[in-house]
XYZ file of C-alpha atoms in Angstrom:
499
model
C 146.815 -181.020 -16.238
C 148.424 -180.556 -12.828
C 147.042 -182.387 -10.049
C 145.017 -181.155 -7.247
C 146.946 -181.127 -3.965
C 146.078 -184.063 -1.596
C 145.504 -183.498 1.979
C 146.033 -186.631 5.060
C 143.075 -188.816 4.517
C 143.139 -188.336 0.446
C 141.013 -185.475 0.485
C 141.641 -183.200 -1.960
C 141.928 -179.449 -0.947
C 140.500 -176.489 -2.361
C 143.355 -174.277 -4.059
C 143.761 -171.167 -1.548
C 142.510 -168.850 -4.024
C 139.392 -170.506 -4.484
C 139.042 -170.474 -0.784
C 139.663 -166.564 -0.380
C 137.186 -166.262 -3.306
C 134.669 -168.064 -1.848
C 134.566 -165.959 1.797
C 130.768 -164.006 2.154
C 131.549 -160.242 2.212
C 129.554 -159.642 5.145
C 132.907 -160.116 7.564
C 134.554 -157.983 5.646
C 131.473 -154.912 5.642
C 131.696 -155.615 9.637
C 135.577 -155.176 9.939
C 135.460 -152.331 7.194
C 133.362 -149.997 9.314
C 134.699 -149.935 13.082
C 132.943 -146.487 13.634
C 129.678 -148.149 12.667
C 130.040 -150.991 15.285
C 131.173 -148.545 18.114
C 128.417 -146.068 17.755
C 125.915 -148.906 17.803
C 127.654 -150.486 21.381
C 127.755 -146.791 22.840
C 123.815 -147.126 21.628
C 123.264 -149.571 23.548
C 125.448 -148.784 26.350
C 123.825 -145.408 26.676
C 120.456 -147.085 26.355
C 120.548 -149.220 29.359
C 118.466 -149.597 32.081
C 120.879 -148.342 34.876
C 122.719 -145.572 32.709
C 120.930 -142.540 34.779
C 121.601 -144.283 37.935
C 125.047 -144.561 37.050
C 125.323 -141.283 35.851
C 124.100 -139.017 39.226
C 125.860 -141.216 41.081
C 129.281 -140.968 39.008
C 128.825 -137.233 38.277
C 127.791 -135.456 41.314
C 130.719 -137.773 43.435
C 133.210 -136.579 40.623
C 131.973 -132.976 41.016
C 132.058 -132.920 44.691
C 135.623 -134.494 45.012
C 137.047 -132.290 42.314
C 135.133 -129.504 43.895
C 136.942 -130.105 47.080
C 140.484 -130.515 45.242
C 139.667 -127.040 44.243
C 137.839 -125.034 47.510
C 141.486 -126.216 48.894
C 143.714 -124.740 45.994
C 141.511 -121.257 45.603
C 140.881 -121.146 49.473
C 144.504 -121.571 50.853
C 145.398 -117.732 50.083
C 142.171 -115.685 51.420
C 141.914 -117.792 54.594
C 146.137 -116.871 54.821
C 144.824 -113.361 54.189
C 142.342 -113.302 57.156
C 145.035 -114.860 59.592
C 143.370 -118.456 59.597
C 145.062 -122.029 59.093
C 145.415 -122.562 55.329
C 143.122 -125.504 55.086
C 140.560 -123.689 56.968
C 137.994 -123.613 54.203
C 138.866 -126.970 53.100
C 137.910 -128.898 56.433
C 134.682 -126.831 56.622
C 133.576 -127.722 53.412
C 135.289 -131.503 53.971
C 132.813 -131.747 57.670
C 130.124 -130.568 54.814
C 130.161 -132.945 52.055
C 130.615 -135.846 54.550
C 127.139 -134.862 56.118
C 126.419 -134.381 52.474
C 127.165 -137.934 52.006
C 124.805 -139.185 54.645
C 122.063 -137.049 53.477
C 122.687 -138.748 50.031
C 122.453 -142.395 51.488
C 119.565 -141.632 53.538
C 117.572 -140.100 50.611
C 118.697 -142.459 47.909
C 117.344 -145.613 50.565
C 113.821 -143.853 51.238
C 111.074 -144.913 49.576
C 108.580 -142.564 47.408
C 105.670 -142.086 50.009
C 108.777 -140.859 52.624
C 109.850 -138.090 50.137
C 106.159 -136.822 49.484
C 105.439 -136.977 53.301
C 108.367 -134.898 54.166
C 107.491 -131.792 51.594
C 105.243 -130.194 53.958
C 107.707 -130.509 56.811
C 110.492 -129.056 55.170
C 108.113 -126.371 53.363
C 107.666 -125.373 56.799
C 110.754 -125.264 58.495
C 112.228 -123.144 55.206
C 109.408 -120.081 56.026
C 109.752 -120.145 59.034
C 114.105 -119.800 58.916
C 113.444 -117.359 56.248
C 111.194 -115.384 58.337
C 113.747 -115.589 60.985
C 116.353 -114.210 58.777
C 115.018 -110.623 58.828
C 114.635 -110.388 63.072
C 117.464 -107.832 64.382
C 120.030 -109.894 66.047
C 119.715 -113.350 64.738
C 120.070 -112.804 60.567
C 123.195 -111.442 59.846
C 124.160 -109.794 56.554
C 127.034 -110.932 53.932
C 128.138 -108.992 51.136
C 125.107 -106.484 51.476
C 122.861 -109.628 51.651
C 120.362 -110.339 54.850
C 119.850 -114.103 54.189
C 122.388 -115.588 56.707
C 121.765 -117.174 60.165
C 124.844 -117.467 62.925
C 124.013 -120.891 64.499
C 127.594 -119.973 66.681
C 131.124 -119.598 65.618
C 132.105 -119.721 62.182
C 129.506 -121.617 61.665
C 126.008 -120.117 59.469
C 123.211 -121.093 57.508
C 121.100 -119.509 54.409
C 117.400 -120.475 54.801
C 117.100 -119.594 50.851
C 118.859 -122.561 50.081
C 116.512 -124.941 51.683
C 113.552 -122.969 50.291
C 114.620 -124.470 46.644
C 114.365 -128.113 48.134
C 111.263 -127.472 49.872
C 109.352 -125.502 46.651
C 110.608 -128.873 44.802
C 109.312 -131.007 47.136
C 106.258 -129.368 48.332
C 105.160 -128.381 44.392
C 105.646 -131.720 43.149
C 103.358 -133.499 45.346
C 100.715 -130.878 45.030
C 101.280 -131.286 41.378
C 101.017 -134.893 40.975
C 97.771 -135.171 43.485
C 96.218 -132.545 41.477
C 97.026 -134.728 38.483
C 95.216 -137.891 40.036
C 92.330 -135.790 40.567
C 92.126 -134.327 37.319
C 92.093 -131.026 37.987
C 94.993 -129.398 36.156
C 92.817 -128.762 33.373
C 91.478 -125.791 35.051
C 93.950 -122.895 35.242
C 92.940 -121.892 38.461
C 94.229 -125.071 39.763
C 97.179 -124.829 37.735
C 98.205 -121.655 39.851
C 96.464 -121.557 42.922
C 98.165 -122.573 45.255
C 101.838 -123.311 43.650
C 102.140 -119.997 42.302
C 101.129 -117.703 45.210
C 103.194 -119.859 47.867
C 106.353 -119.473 45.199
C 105.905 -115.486 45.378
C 105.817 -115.725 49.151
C 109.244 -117.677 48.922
C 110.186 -114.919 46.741
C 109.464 -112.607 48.682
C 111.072 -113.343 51.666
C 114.436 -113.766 49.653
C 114.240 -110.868 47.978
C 114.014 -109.202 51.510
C 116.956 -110.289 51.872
C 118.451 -109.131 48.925
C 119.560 -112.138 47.021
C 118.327 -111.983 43.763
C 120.016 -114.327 42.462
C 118.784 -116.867 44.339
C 115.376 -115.308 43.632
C 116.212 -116.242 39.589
C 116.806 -120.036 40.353
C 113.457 -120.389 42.133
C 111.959 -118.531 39.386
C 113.394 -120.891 36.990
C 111.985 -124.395 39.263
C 108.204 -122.477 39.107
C 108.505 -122.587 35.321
C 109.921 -125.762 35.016
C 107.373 -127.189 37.072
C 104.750 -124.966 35.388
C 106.314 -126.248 32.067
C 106.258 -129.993 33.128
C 102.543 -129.882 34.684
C 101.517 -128.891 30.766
C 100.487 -125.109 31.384
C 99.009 -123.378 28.680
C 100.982 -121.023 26.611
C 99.119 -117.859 27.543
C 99.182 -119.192 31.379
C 102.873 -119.570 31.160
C 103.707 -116.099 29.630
C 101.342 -114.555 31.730
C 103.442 -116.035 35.028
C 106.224 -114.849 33.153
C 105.444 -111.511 32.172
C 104.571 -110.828 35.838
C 107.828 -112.237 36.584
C 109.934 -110.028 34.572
C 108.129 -106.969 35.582
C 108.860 -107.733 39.224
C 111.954 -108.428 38.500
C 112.835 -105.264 36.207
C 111.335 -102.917 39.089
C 113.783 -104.358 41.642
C 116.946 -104.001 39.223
C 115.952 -100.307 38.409
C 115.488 -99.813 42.095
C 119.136 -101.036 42.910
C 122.402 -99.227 41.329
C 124.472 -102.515 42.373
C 122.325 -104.070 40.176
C 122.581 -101.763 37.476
C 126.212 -102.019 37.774
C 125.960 -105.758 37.312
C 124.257 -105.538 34.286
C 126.509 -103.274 32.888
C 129.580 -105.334 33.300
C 128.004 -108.147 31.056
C 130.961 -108.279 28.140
C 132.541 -105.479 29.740
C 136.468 -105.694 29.808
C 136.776 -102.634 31.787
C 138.553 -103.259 35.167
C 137.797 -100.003 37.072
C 134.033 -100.515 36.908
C 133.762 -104.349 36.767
C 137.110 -105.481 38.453
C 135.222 -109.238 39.448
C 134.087 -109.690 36.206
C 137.241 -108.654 33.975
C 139.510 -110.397 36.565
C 137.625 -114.005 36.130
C 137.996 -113.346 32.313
C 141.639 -112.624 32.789
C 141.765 -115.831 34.665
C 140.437 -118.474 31.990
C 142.106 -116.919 29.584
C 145.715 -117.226 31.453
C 144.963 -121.369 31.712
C 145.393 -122.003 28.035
C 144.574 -125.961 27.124
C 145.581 -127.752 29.987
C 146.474 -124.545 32.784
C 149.159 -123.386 34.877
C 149.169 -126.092 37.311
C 146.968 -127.138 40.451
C 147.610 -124.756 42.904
C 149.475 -122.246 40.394
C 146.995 -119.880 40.216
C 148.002 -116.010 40.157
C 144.684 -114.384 40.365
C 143.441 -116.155 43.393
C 146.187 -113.798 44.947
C 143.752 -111.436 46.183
C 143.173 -110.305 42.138
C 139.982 -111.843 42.081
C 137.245 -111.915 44.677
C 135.380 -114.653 46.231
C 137.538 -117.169 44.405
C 136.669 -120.048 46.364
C 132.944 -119.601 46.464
C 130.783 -117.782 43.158
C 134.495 -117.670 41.239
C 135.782 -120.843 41.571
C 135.210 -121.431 38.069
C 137.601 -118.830 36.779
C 140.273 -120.352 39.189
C 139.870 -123.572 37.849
C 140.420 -122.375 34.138
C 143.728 -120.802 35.708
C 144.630 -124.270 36.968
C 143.175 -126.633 34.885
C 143.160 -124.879 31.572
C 140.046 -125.869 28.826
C 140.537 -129.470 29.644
C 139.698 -129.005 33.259
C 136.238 -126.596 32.480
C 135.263 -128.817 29.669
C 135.369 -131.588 32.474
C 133.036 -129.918 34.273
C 130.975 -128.433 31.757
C 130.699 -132.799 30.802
C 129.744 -133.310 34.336
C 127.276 -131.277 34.586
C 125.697 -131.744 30.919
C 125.407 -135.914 32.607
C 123.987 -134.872 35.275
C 121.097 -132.639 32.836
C 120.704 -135.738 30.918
C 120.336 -138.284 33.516
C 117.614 -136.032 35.401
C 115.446 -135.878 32.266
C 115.533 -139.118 31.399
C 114.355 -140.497 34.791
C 111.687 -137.857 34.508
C 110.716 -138.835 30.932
C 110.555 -142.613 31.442
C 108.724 -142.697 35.041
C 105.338 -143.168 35.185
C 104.745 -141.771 38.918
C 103.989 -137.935 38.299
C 105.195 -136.938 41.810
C 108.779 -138.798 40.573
C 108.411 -137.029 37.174
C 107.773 -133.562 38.786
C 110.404 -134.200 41.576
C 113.125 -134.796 38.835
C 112.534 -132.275 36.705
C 112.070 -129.594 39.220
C 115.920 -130.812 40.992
C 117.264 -131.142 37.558
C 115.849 -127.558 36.557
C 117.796 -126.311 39.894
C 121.289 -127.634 39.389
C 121.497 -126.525 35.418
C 119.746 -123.457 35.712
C 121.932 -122.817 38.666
C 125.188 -123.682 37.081
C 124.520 -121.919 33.723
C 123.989 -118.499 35.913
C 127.300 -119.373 37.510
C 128.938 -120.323 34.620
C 127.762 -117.540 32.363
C 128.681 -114.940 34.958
C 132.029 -116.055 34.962
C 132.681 -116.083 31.167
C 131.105 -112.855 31.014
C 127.913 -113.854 29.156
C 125.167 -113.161 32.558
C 125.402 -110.599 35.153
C 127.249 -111.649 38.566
C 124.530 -113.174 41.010
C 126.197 -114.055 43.816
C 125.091 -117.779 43.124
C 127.649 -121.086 43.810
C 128.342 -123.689 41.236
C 125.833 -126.818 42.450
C 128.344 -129.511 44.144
C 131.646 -127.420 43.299
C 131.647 -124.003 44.831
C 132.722 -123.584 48.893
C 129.719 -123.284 51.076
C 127.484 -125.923 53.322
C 124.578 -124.380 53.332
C 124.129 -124.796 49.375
C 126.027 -128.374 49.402
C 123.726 -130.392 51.884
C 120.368 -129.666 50.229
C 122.248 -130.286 46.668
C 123.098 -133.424 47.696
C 119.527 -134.647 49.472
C 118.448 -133.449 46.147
C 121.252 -135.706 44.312
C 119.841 -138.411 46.607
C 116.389 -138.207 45.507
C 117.387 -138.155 41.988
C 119.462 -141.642 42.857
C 116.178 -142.801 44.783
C 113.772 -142.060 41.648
C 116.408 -143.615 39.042
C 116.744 -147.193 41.354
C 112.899 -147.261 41.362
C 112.321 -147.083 37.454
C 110.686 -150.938 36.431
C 113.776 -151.681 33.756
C 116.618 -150.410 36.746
C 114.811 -152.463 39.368
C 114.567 -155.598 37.250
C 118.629 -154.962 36.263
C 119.328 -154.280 39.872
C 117.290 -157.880 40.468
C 119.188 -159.651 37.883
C 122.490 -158.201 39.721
C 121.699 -159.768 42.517
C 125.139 -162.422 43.691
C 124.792 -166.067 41.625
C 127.542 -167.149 43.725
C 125.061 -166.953 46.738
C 122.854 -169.019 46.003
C 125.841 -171.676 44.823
C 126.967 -171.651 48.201
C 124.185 -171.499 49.925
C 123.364 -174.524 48.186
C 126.474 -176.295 48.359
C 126.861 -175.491 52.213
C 123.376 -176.537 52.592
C 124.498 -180.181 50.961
C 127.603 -180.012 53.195
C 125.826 -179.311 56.268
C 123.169 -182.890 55.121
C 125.817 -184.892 54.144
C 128.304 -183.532 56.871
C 130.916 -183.103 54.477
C 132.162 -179.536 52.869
C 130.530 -178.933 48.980
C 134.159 -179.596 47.777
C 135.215 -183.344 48.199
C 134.995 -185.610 46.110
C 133.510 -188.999 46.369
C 135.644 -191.981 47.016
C 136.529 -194.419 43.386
C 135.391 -197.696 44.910
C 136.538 -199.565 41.359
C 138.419 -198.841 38.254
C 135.899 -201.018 35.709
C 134.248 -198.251 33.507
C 130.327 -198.558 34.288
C 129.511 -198.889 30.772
C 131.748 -202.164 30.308
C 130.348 -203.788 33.702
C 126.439 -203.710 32.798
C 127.116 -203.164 29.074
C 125.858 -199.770 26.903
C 123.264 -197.847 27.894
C 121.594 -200.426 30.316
C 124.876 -200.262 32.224
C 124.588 -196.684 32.517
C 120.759 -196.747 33.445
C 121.859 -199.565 36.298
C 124.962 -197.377 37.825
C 122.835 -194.271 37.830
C 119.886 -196.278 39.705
C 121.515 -198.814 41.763
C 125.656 -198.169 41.304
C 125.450 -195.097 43.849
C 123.255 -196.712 46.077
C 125.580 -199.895 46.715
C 129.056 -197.576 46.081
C 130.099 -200.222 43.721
C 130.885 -199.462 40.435
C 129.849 -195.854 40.481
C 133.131 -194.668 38.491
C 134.395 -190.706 39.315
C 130.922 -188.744 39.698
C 131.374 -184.901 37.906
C 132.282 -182.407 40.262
C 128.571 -180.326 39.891
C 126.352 -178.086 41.959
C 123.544 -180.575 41.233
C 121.292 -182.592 43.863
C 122.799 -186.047 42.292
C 125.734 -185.543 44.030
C 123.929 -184.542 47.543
C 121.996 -187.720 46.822
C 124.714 -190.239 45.841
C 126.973 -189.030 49.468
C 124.019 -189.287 51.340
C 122.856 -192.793 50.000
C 127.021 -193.889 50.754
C 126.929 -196.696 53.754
C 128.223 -195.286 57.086
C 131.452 -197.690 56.597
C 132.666 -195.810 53.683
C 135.100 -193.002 54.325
């Protein structure tokens, strides 16, 4: 019989087969499914506390920079065209997202009661620039549309746009007080007053002619409707008024006729816009022609830079580059709801979902009318398209949504927890530097070489060093470089002789 192999010490090892044989198989399930193991970190990942926080703030700054990137490639050639510098759209809408920016910072640091207080403000100030907007001499009219205000220069504002921030604001505080009360049981409650001060928003658009940004406030009413817990019949009573409205003012209007005609349309004597932006995505192939390589921007397709930027960026960009955005947005959808699902302040949950409902209702009419799928209407892409009047309420808006994800319990206990360890370290070792008048750093000095132990003998030698050795500074040893108050106390107790 052969002999088992000896190891050092006479120990006898186990033959390596028996070893392999012997393993549990739970390392190996573990290692055999990889896709197992990274689904369940993404999980968790996905799950955490400060993923919606992270996700508005990462998404609408990676929309609004790649925005930019583009406004400058699709702008260069029409501001050429009308004898202007070629960055001329870029630094407008560059002065616009950095007053953006402080419009973020300042909404993302207010508190709650802040936000609800200023609803009424801004409700007011939006009627009363919308009201403004059809007196001869001050509104001015773009494209066929009266909704434009010259505040001097090249400079103008659209009232309408602020009338989406101030029906968010404005209905979700009525909303959620309505809610304390208990009263949005009753339907008349439900409607009166949200519903008739919405038409009277309407209204004063539609003035104007915009319809299309008529359609997005339509869409925050039923959101907000929708979130508040309306009754069925209430709901498709609001929207069967809705639709009759708006089907009177489309059969009133041949350009809106025409609009609705070139939905899917490919031909380019009646819907040039619309076939054109087609043309464009489908020149980009996977990954596009190149930044800044764009053909149809060259006076091909209209208003590249603002409602068609899009198209231009399919040119450029290819699928990779719309998918991008399409992914951006889709975050941003995703973080919205989940701050308004997992609040439990109604004015935060309203809030959320009514600015959520804004941007993705907004970009799906922008996006649609580009591919062809929605009739054109005249809308920007949230964050991406050229224009400051659209971009500074988006991004208050992005800075409430910041504002309300920060102030959910789990994200304020993780922002807590984030809070810098190495503070308090130094603030405790300077504070033992500043007793002891020496810096946290230095070491004590060895005042003798004898081991403690060996001097007093086991454990009573240790007891006597660590009660009378660092009093005395003899035989003390090499104390352990810690962030402890032993330390502190041994270099304070050290005689004023010793150096």
């Amino acid at each position: 019989m052969p002999a088992s192999p000896v190891g050092p010490g006479g120990r006898t090892r186990r033959p390596p087969a028996q070893r392999a044989g012997g393993r549990p198989a739970v390392g190996r399930t573990v290692r055999d499914n990889p896709v197992r193991t990274l689904v369940t970190r993404a999980r968790k990942a996905w799950d955490r506390p400060l993923t919606a926080y992270y996700l508005i703030l990462g998404g609408s700054s990676l929309i609004t920079v790649l925005g930019l990137v583009m406004v400058y490639s699709a702008s260069q050639v029409t501001a050429l065209q009308m004898s202007l510098p070629g960055s001329y759209f870029f630094r407008k809408q560059l002065l616009a997202a950095v007053i953006g920016a402080g419009l973020l910072l300042a909404a993302s640091r207010m508190p709650v009661k802040l936000h609800r207080a200023l609803a009424y403000p801004i409700l007011a100030g939006a009627v009363f620039l919308m009201a403004l907007v059809q007196v001869p001499g001050i509104g001015m009219s773009v494209n066929g549309n009266q909704n434009w205000i010259s505040l001097g220069g090249s400079f103008q504002i659209q009232p309408s746009e602020i009338g989406k921030l101030a029906l968010v604001l404005w209905a979700a505080d009525l909303i959620a007080r309505k809610q304390e009360k208990r009263l949005l049981t009753q339907w008349k409650h439900m409607l009166v007053p949200l519903v008739p001060v919405a038409f009277m928003l309407l209204g004063l658009i539609m003035l104007g002619g915009d319809m299309g940004t008529a359609i997005i406030l339509t869409a925050i009413l039923f959101g907000l409707l929708w979130l508040a817990g309306a009754p069925t019949r209430l709901f498709v009573g609001v929207l069967s008024v809705a639709a009759l409205i708006g089907l009177v003012l489309i059969k009133t209007s041949p350009n809106r006729l025409d609009r609705f005609a070139c939905v899917g349309s490919t031909d380019a004597s009646k819907c040039w816009q619309a076939v054109h932006g087609i043309y464009a995505l489908a020149s980009g192939g996977f990954f596009g022609s190149g930044l800044g390589a764009s053909v149809e921007k060259w006076g091909q397709l209209p208003e590249a830079h603002t409602d068609f930027i899009f198209a231009v960026t399919g040119e450029e960009l290819g699928l990779a580059g719309t998918l991008s955005v399409l992914a951006l947005f889709a975050a941003l959808g995703y973080a919205g709801i989940r701050v308004a699902g997992r609040t439990e302040d109604p004015f935060v949950r309203y809030a959320a979902g009514g600015v959520t409902t804004w941007i993705v209702a907004q970009a799906v009419i922008n996006i649609g009318a580009v591919l062809g799928l929605l009739p054109i209407a005249g809308v920007p892409l949230p964050l991406f398209s050229y224009g400051g009047s659209a971009l500074l309420p988006t991004m208050f808006a992005i800075g409430l949504m910041i504002a309300f994800a920060r102030d959910e319990p789990a994200a304020r206990a993780a922002l807590a927890m984030r809070q810098p360890r190495f503070g308090r370290k130094r603030a405790t070792g300077s504070a033992s530097g500043r007793k002891t008048g020496r810096g946290p750093e230095r070491k004590p000095a060895r005042t003798s070489g004898r081991k403690p132990g060996r001097e007093t003998g086991g454990a009573a030698g240790r007891a006597s060093n660590r009660g009378s050795g660092q009093g005395s500074g003899q035989g003390s040893g090499q104390v352990p470089r810690r962030w402890n108050t032993m330390r502190r106390r041994a270099s304070a107790a050290r005689p004023s002789g010793e150096r």
